[in-house]
Coordinates of C-alpha atoms in Angstrom, one line a residue:
X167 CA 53.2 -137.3 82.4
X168 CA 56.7 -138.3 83.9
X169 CA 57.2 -139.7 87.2
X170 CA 57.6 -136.7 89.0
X171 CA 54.3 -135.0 87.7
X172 CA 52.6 -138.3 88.7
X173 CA 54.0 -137.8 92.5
X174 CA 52.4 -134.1 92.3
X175 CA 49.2 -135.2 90.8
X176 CA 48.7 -137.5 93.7
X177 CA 49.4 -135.5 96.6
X178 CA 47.0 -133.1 94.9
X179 CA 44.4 -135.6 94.6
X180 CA 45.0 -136.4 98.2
X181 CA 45.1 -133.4 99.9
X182 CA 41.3 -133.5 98.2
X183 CA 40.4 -136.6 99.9
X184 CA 39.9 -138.6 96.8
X185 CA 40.3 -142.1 98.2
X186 CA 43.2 -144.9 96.5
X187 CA 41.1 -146.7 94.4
X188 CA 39.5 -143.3 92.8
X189 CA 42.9 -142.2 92.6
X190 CA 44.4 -145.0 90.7
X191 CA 41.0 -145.0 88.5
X192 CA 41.5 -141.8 87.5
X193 CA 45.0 -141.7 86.2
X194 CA 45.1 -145.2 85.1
X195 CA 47.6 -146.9 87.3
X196 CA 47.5 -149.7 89.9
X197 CA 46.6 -148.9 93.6
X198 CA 50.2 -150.4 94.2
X199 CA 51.3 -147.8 92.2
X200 CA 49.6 -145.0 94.1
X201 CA 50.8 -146.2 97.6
X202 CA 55.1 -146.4 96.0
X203 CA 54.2 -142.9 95.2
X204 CA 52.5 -141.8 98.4
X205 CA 55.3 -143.3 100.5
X206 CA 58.0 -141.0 99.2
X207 CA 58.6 -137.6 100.8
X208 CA 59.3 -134.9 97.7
X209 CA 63.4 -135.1 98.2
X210 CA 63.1 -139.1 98.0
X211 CA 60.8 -138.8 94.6
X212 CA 62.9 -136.3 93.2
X213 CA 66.1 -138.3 93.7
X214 CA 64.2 -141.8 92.6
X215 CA 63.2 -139.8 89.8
X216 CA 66.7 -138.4 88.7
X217 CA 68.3 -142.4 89.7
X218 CA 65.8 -143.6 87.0
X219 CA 66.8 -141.7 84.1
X220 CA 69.9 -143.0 84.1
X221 CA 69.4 -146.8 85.2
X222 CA 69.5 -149.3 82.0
X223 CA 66.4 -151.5 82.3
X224 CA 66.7 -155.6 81.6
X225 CA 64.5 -155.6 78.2
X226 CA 66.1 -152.4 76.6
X227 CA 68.3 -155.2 74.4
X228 CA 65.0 -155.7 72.4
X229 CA 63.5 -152.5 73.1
X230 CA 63.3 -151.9 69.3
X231 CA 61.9 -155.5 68.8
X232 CA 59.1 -154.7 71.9
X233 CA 58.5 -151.6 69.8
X234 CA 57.8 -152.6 66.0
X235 CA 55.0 -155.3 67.8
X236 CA 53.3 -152.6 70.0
X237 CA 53.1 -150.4 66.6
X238 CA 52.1 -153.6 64.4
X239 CA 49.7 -154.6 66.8
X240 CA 48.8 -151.8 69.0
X241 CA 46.3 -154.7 71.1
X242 CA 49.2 -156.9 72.2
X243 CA 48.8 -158.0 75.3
X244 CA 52.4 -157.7 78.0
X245 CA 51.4 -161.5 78.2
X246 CA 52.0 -161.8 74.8
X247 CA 54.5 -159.8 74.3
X248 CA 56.6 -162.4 76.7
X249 CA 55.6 -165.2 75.0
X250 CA 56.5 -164.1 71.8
X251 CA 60.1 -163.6 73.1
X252 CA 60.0 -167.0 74.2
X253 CA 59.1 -167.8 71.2
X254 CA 62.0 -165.9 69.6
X255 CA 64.5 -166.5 72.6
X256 CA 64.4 -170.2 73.9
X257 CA 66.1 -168.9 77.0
X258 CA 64.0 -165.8 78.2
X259 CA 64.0 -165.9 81.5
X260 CA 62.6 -162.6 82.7
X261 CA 59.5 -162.1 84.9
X262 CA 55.8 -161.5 83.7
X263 CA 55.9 -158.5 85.7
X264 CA 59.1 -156.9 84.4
X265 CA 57.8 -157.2 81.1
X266 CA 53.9 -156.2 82.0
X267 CA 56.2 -153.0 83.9
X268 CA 58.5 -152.6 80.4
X269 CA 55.3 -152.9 78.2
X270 CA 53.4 -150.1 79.9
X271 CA 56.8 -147.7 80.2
X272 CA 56.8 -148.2 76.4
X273 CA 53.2 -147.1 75.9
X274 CA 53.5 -144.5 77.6
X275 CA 56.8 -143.3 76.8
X276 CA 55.8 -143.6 72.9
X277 CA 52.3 -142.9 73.6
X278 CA 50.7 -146.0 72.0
X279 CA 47.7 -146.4 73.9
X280 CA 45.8 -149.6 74.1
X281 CA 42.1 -150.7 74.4
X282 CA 40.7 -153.4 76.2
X283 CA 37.2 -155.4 77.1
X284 CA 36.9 -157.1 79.9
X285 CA 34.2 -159.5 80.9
X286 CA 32.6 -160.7 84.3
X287 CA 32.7 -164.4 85.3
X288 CA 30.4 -165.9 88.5
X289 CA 33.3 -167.8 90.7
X290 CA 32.3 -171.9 90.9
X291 CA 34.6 -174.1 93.1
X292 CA 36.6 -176.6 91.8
X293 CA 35.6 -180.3 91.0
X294 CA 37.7 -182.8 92.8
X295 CA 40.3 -184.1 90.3
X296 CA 39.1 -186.1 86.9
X297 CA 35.9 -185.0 87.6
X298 CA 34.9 -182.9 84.7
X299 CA 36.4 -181.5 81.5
X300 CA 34.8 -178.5 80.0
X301 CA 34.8 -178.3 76.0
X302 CA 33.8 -175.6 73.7
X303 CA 34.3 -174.4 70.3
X304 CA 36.3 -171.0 69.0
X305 CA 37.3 -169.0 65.9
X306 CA 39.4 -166.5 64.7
X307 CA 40.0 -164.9 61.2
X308 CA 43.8 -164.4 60.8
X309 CA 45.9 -163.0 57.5
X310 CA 47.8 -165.6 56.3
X311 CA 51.4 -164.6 54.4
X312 CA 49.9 -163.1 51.4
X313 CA 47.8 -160.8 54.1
X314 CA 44.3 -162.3 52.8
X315 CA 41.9 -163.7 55.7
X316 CA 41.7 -167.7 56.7
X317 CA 38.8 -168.1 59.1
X318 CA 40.1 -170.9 61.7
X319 CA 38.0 -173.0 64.0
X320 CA 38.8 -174.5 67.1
X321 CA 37.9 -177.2 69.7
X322 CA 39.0 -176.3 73.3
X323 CA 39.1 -179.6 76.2
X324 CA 39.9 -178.1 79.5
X325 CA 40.1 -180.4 82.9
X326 CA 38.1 -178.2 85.4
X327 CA 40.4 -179.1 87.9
X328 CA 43.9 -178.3 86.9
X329 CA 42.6 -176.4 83.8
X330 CA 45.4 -178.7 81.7
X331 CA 44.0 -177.8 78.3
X332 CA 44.5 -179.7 74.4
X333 CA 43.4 -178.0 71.3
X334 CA 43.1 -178.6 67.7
X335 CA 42.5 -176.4 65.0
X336 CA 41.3 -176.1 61.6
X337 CA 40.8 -174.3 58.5
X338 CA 37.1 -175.6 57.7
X339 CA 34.1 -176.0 59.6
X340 CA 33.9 -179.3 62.0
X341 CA 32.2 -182.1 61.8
X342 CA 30.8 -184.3 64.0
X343 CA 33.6 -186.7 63.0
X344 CA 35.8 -184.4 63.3
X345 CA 34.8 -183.7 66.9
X346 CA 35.0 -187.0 67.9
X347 CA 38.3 -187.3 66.6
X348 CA 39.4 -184.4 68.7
X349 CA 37.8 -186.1 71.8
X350 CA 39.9 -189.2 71.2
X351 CA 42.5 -187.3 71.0
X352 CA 42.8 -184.9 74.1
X353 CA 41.5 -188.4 75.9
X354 CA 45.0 -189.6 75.0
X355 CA 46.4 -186.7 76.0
X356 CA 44.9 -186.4 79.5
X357 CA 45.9 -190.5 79.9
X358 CA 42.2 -191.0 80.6
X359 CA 38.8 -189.4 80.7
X360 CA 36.8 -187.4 83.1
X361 CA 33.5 -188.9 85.1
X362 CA 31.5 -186.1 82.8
X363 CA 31.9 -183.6 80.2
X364 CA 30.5 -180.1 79.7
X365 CA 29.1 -179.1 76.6
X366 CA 27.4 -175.8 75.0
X367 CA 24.2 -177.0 73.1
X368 CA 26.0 -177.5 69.7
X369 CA 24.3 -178.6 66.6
X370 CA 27.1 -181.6 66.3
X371 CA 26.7 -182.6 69.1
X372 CA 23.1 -182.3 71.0
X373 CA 19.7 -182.6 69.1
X374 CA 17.9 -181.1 71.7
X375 CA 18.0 -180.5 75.7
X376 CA 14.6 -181.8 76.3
X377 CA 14.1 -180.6 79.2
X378 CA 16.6 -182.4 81.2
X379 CA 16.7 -185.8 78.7
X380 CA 19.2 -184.8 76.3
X381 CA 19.1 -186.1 72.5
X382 CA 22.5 -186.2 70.8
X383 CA 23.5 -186.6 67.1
X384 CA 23.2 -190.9 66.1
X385 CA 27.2 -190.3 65.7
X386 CA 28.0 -189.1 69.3
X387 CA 26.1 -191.0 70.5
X388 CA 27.7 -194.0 69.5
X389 CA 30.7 -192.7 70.8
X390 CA 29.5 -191.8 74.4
X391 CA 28.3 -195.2 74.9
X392 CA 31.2 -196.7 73.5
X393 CA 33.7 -194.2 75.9
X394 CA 31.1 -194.0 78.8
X395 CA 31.2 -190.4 80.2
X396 CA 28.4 -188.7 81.3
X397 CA 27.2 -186.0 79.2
X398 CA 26.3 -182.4 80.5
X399 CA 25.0 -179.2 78.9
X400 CA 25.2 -175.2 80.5
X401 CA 22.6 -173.7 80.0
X402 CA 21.6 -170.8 77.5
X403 CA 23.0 -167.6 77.9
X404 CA 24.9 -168.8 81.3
X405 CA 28.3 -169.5 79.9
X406 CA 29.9 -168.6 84.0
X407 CA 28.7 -172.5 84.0
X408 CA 31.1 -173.5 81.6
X409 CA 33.5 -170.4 82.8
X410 CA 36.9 -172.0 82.9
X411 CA 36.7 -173.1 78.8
X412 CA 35.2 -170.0 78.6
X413 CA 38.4 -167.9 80.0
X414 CA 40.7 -170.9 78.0
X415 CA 39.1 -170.0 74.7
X416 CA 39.5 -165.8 75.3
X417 CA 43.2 -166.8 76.6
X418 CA 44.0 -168.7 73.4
X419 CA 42.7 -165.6 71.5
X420 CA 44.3 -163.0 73.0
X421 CA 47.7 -164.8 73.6
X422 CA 48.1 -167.3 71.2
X423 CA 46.2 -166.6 68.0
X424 CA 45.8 -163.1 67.8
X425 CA 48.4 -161.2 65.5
X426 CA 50.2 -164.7 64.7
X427 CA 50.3 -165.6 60.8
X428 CA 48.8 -168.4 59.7
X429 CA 50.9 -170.1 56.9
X430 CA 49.1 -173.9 56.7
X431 CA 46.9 -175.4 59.1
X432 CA 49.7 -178.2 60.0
X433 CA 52.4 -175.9 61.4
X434 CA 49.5 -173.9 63.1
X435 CA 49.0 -176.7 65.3
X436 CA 52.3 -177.5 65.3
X437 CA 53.4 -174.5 66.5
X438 CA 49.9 -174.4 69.2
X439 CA 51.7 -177.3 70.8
X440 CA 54.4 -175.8 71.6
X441 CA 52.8 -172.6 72.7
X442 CA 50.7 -175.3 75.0
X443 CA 54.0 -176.7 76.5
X444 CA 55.6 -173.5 77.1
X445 CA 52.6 -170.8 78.2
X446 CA 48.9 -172.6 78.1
X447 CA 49.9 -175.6 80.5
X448 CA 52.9 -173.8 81.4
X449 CA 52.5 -170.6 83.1
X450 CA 51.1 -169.8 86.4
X451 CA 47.3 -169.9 86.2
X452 CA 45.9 -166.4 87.7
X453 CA 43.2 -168.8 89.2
X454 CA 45.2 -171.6 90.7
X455 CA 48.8 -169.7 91.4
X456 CA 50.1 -173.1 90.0
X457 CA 51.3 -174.1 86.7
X458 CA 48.3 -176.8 84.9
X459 CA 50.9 -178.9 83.6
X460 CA 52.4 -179.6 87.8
X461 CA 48.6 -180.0 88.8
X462 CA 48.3 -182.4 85.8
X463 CA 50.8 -185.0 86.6
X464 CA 48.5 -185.6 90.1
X465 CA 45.3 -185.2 88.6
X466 CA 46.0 -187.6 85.6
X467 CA 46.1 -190.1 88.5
X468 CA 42.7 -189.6 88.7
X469 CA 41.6 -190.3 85.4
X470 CA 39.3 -193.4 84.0
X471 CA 41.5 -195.4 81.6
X472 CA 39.9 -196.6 78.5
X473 CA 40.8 -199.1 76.4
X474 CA 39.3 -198.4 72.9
X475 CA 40.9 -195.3 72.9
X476 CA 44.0 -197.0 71.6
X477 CA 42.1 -199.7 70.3
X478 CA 44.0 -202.5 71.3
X479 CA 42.0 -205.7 71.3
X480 CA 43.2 -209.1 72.2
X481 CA 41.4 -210.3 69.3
X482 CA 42.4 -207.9 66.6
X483 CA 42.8 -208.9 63.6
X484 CA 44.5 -207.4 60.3
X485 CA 42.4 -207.3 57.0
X486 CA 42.8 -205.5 53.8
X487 CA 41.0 -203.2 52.3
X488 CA 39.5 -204.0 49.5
X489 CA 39.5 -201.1 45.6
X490 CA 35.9 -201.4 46.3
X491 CA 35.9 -199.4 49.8
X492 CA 35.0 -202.9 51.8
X493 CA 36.5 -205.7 53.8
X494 CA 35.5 -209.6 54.2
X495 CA 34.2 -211.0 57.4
X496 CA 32.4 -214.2 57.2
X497 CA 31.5 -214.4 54.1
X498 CA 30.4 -210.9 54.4
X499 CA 31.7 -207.1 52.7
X500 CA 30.9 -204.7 55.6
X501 CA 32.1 -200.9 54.1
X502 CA 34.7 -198.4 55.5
X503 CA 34.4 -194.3 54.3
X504 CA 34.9 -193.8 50.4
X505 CA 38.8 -193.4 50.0
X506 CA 40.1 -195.8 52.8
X507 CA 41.1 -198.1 49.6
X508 CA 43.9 -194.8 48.8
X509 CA 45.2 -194.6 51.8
X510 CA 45.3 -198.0 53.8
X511 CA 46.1 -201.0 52.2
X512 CA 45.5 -202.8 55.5
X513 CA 43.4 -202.1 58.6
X514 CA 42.4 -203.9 61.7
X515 CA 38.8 -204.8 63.6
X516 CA 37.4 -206.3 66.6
X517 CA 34.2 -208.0 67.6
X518 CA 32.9 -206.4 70.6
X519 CA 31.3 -207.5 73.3
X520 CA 27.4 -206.6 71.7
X521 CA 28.2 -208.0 68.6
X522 CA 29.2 -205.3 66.6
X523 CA 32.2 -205.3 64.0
X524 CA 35.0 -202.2 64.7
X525 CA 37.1 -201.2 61.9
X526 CA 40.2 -199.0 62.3
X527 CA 43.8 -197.6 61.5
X528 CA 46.3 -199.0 63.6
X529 CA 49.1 -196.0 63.4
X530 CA 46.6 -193.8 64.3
X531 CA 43.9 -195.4 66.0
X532 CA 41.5 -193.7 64.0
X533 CA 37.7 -195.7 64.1
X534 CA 36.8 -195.9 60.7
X535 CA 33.7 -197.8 60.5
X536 CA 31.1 -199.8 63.3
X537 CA 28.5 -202.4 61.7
X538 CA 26.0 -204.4 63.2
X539 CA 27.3 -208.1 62.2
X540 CA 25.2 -210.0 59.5
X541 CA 24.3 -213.7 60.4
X542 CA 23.5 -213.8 56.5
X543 CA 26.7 -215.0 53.8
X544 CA 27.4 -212.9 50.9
X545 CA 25.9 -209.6 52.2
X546 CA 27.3 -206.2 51.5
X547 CA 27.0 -204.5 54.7
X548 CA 27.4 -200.6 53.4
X549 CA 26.9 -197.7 55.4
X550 CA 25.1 -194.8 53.4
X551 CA 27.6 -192.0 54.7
X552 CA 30.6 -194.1 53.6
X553 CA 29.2 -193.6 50.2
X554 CA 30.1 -190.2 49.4
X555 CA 31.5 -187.2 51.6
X556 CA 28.4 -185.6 53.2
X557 CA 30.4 -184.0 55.7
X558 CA 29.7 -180.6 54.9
X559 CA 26.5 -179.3 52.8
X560 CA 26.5 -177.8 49.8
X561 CA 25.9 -174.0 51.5
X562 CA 28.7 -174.7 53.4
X563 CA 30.9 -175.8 50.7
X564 CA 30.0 -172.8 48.6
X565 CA 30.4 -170.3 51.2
X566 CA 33.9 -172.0 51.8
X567 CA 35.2 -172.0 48.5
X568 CA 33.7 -168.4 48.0
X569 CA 36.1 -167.1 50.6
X570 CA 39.3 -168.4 48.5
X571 CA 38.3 -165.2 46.2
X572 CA 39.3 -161.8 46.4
X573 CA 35.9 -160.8 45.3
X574 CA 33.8 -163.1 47.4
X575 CA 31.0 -161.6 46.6
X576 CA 31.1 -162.5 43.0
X577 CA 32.3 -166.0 43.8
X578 CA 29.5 -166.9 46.0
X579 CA 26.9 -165.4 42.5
X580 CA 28.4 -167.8 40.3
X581 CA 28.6 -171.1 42.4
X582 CA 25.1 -170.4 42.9
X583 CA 24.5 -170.4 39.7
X584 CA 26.3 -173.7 38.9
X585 CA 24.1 -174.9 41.4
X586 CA 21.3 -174.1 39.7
X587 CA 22.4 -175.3 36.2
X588 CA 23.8 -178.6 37.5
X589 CA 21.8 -179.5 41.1
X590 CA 22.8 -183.6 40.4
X591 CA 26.4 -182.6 40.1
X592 CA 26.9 -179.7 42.1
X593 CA 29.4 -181.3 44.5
X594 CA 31.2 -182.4 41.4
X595 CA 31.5 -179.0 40.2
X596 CA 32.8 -177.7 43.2
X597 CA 35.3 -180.3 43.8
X598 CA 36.5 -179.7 39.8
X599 CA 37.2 -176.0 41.3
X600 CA 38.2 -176.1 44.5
X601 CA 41.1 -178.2 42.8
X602 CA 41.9 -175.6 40.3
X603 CA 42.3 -173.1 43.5
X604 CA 44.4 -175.4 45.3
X605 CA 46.8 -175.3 41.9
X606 CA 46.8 -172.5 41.2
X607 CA 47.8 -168.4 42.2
X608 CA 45.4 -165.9 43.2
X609 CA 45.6 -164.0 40.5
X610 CA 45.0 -166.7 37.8
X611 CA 41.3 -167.5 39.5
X612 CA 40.8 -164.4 40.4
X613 CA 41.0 -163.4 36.3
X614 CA 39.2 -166.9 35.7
X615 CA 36.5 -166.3 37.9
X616 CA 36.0 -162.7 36.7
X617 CA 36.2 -163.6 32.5
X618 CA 33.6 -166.3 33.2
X619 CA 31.1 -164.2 35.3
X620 CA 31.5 -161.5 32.1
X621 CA 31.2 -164.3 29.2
X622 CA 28.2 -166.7 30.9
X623 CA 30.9 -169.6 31.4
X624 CA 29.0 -171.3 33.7
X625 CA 30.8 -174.4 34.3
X626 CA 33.3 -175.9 36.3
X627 CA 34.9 -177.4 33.1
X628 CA 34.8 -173.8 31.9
X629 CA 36.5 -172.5 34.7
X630 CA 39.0 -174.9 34.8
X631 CA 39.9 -174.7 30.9
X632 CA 40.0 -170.5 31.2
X633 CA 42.4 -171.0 34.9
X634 CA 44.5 -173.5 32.0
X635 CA 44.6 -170.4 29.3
X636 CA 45.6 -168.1 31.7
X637 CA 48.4 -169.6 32.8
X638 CA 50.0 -170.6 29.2
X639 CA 49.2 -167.1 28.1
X640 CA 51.2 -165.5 31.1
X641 CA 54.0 -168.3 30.4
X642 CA 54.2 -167.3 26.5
X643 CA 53.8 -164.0 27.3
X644 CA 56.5 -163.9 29.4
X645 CA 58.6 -165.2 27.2
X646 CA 57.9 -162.3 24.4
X647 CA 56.6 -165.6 21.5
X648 CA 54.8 -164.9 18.3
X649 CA 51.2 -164.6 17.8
X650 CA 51.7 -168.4 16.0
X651 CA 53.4 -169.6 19.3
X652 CA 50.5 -168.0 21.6
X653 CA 48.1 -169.7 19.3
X654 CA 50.3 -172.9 19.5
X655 CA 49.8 -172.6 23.3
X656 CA 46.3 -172.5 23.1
X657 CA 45.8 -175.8 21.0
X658 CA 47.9 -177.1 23.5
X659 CA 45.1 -176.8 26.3
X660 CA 43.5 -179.9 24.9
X661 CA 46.1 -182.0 26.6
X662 CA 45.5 -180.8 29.8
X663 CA 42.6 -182.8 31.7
X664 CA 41.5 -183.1 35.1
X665 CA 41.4 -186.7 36.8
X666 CA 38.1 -188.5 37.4
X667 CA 36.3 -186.1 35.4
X668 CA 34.8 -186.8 31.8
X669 CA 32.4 -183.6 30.9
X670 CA 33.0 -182.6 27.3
X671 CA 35.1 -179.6 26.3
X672 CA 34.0 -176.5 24.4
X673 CA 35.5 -176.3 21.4
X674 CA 38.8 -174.4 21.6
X675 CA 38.2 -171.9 18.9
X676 CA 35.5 -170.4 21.4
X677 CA 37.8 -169.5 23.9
X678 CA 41.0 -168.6 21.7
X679 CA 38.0 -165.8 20.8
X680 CA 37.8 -164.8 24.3
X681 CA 41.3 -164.7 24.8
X682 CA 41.9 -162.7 22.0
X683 CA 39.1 -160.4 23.2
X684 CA 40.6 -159.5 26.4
X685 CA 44.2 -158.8 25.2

C-alpha cells in the first residue's frame, strides 16, 4: 500500500482502539512510523504524500545496483547492503538509516519481501577492560566462482569489553595447532591478553569439564601455561554466557560472509580484514553506541603484555635446520614438524626458564617445536607428531576430499574402498589424489573418478594415470589428430610420474582399452 493508504489504515485502526505497538505489529512498520503518521492531519498527509513523489532520494544513483542484490539475494540485510557500497565506493558516506529507509522503500515498492530469525539473548554487564575475551568457532558453506560449495570454518576472539573482534578463516577443519596459532595471533592483535578467556566445551580444546576441574587437550595445555590466562567454559546449552561472541559470530554471518564469493581462502581473509577495519570494529555497536575500534585504543591499555608472543629472547639463538627434520643442541638432534627442512633453512630457540628447548620461525613467530632438554650426548630427541601429519584423521580427510566432487556421494564409496584395499597406505593414497584435484579441472576428475568407479580401478595410481589420459585425449582431440597420434599420446603417459611416489603402473595397453571403450 502507498503512503496515503497507510495514513487511512491507521486512523482506522485507531478509531478501534488498537494500541501503537499492535498497530505497527500488524502492518509491519516501526512504532516511530505510526506516530509520523498519526501526527499529520489528512491535508498535511496528502500534501507530504504528493511532495514525495516528486523528491529525488540520495541512493537513487545506485538504485539499480541496490536492486540486482535485493533480487540475487533476497536475505540481504540494509546493513549489508551499506557495507557492500562501501565496499564498492571508498567514499560512501550516507547514514545507516537512510539506507535501512531506501532498502525497505525498495522492498516494498518492488515487492521483494524478506524473511528473518531472530533470537533472544539474557543481558550480562560488562567486564571491566582486559578482563575477558570470548572465543568461539563458526561456519558457513559459500559458492565459490564456479558456483560449487566451499564449507569455511572460522575462529571468532571477541574482548567482552569493547567487543574489538579478530578472525581467521579456513577452508578445512581446525586443529588444535591451528587454534593456537589463531590465539597467538588475535593476542598480537589486541597488544596483550585478557585476565581469562571463554570457551564453549570444544573437542580441541577441553577433554572434559569435570565438574568444575577442567582437562584440556596435552597441546593447549602447554600453551596456557606458557601464555598464562585463566581458562573458562559456558556451560551447555547456555550460550547467553558466552552472548557477545555469540552475536559476533551471527554478525559476521549475516554481514560479512553471507552472499560474498569465496575465490581462495587467502583473499577471503584478506578481504575479512578489511571488512574488520571498516564495519566489524568500525561501526557503531547497537550495544555500546560506540565504535570497538575507539573503545579499543583505551582498553588495550589494559591488557597483559607477553613476551613469548613475539618470541623475542635475550638468548636466542639461530640454528639450521637440518634435511633430516632436526637441529643440534649439545650434542643433541631434538625434531621440528616433518617439512620445516622445505621451508626454513634457518630457525631460532630459547632455553626457558624450566629447562625446556623452544624452537621457532623468526618472520613469523610461529612455535614450531618444545622439548624437554636431554642431559644425555648424541640423543635424537623426536617428537612422534613431528613424524608424519596426524592433523586430521583419515574420516576427516576422506569426507574432505569427497566434497571436491560433483558427485560426492560416489567419491566418498571409492575412497572407502581404497581404504579398505590399502589401510597401511591410505594417507598415501589420498595425498596421490588430492594432488591430482588440485591440478587439475572439474571435469577431468569428475570423468576420472566416474571411469574408475565403472572399471574397479581402485587405486590412487589408477586415478592418477586415467585424470593423465583424459587430459591428453581432450588436448589431441582438440586438435582433430589421427588415430596414430591419439595412440602416440597415450604411450606418452609413461613419462608422466608423480613425485615421491613409486607404486608400479598398469601396463598401458589396459587402459588404451578403456579409453577406446568409452569413445
Amino acid at each position: 500500500m502507498d503512503k496515503f493508504e497507510m495514513y487511512v489504515e491507521i486512523r482506522g485502526m485507531l478509531n478501534q482502539k488498537y494500541s501503537i505497538s499492535t498497530i505497527a505489529r500488524k502492518l509491519n512498520i516501526s512504532r516511530n512510523t505510526v506516530y509520523k503518521y498519526i501526527r499529520k492531519s489528512p491535508e498535511e498527509m496528502a500534501e507530504w504524500t504528493a511532495s514525495t513523489l516528486t523528491r529525488s532520494k540520495k541512493l537513487d544513483i545506485h538504485k539499480e545496483l541496490i536492486l540486482h542484490w535485493l533480487r540475487e539475494f533476497p536475505d540481504l540485510t540494509a546493513a549489508q547492503v551499506q557495507d557492500w557500497l562501501k565496499e564498492k565506493y571508498p567514499e560512501f558516506k550516507v547514514g545507516e538509516s537512510t539506507v535501512r529507509s531506501y532498502v525497505r522503500y525498495l522492498r516494498d515498492d518492488y515487492q521483494i519481501p524478506k524473511e528473518s530469525s531472530t533470537r533472544n539473548y539474557q543481558a550480562i554487564p560488562d567486564p571491566p577492560m582486559g578482563e575477558q575475551i570470548q572465543v568461539d568457532f563458526g561456519f558457513k558453506t559459500v559458492k565459490n566462482q564456479y558456483g560449487k560449495p566451499v564449507k569455511l570454518v572460522f575462529i571468532v576472539f571477541v574482548l567482552s569489553h569493547s567487543r574489538y573482534k579478530y578472525i581467521e578463516y579456513q577452508n578445512r577443519p581446525f586443529t588444535t595447532k591451528d587454534v593456537i596459532s589463531a590465539h597467538r595471533n588475535a593476542f598480537k592483535e589486541f597488544g596483550g591478553v585478557s585476565k581469562e578467556i571463554l570457551y564453549d566445551q570444544d573437542r580441541l580444546i577441553v577433554v572434559s569439564e569435570n565438574k568444575g576441574d577442567i582437562l584440556l587437550t596435552e597441546e593447549f595445555q602447554q600453551f596456557v601455561n606458557e601464555i598464562k590466562f585463566e581458562v573458562k567454559l559456558c556451560r551447555k546449552a547456555d550460550p547467553e554466557s558466552k552472548g557477545k561472541v555469540e552475536n559476533a559470530v551471527k554478525f559476521i554471518k549475516n554481514n560479512f560472509i553471507n552472499n560474498r564469493v569465496f575465490h581462495n581462502i587467502d583473499s577471503w581473509n584478506e578481504q575479512s580484514q578489511k571488512w574488520l577495519k571498516r564495519t566489524g570494529n568500525g561501526k557503531i555497536h547497537n550495544g555500546t553506541k560506540r565504535r570497538p575500534a575507539d573503545v579499543f585504543l583505551l582498553e588495550k591499555q589494559h591488557m597483559r603484555q607477553v613476551n613469548s608472543l613475539n618470541h623475542i629472547h635475550k638468548t636466542s639463538i639461530t640454528r639450521s635446520v637440518r634435511k633430516d627434520n632436526t637441529i643440534l643442541y649439545l650434542s643433541n638432534r631434538y625434531s621440528v614438524p616433518l617439512g620445516t627442512f622445505q621451508k626454513y633453512t634457518e630457525v631460532l630457540y630459547y632455553v626457558t626458564e624450566d629447562n625446556k628447548l623452544v624452537i621457532y620461525v623468526q618472520e613469523s613467530g610461529e612455535i614450531l617445536a618444545t622439548h624437554n632438554i636431554s642431559p644425555d650426548k648424541g640423543k635424537l630427541i623426536q617428537n612422534r607428531s613431528h613424524q608424519r601429519d596426524k592433523s586430521k584423521g583419515i574420516k576427516e580427510l576422506i569426507e574432505i576430499i569427497s566434497e571436491r566432487f560433483t558427485n560426492k556421494s560416489q567419491a566418498t564409496q571409492y575412497l572407502n574402498e581404497l581404504k579398505i584395499r590399502y589401510p597401511r597406505y591410505i594417507r598415501d593414497q589420498l595425498s596421490l589424489i588430492k594432488k591430482c584435484i588440485d591440478l587439475d579441472s572439474f571435469e577431468v576428475i569428475d570423468e576420472a573418478l566416474a571411469l574408475c568407479m565403472e572399471r574397479k580401478l581402485f587405486s590412487a595410481n589408477d586415478f592418477q594415470d586415467v585424470v593423465s589420459l583424459f587430459k591428453r585425449q581432450r588436448q589431441v582431440n582438440s586438435t582433430n589428430a589421427s588415430d596414430e597420434q591419439i595412440e602416440a599420446s597415450y604411450n606418452d603417459i609413461a613419462e608422466l610420474t608423480l613425485a615421491d611416489t613409486e607404486a608400479n603402473q598398469r601396463p598401458l595397453e589396459d587402459y588404451f582399452t578403456i579409453m577406446r571403450s568409452t569413445k
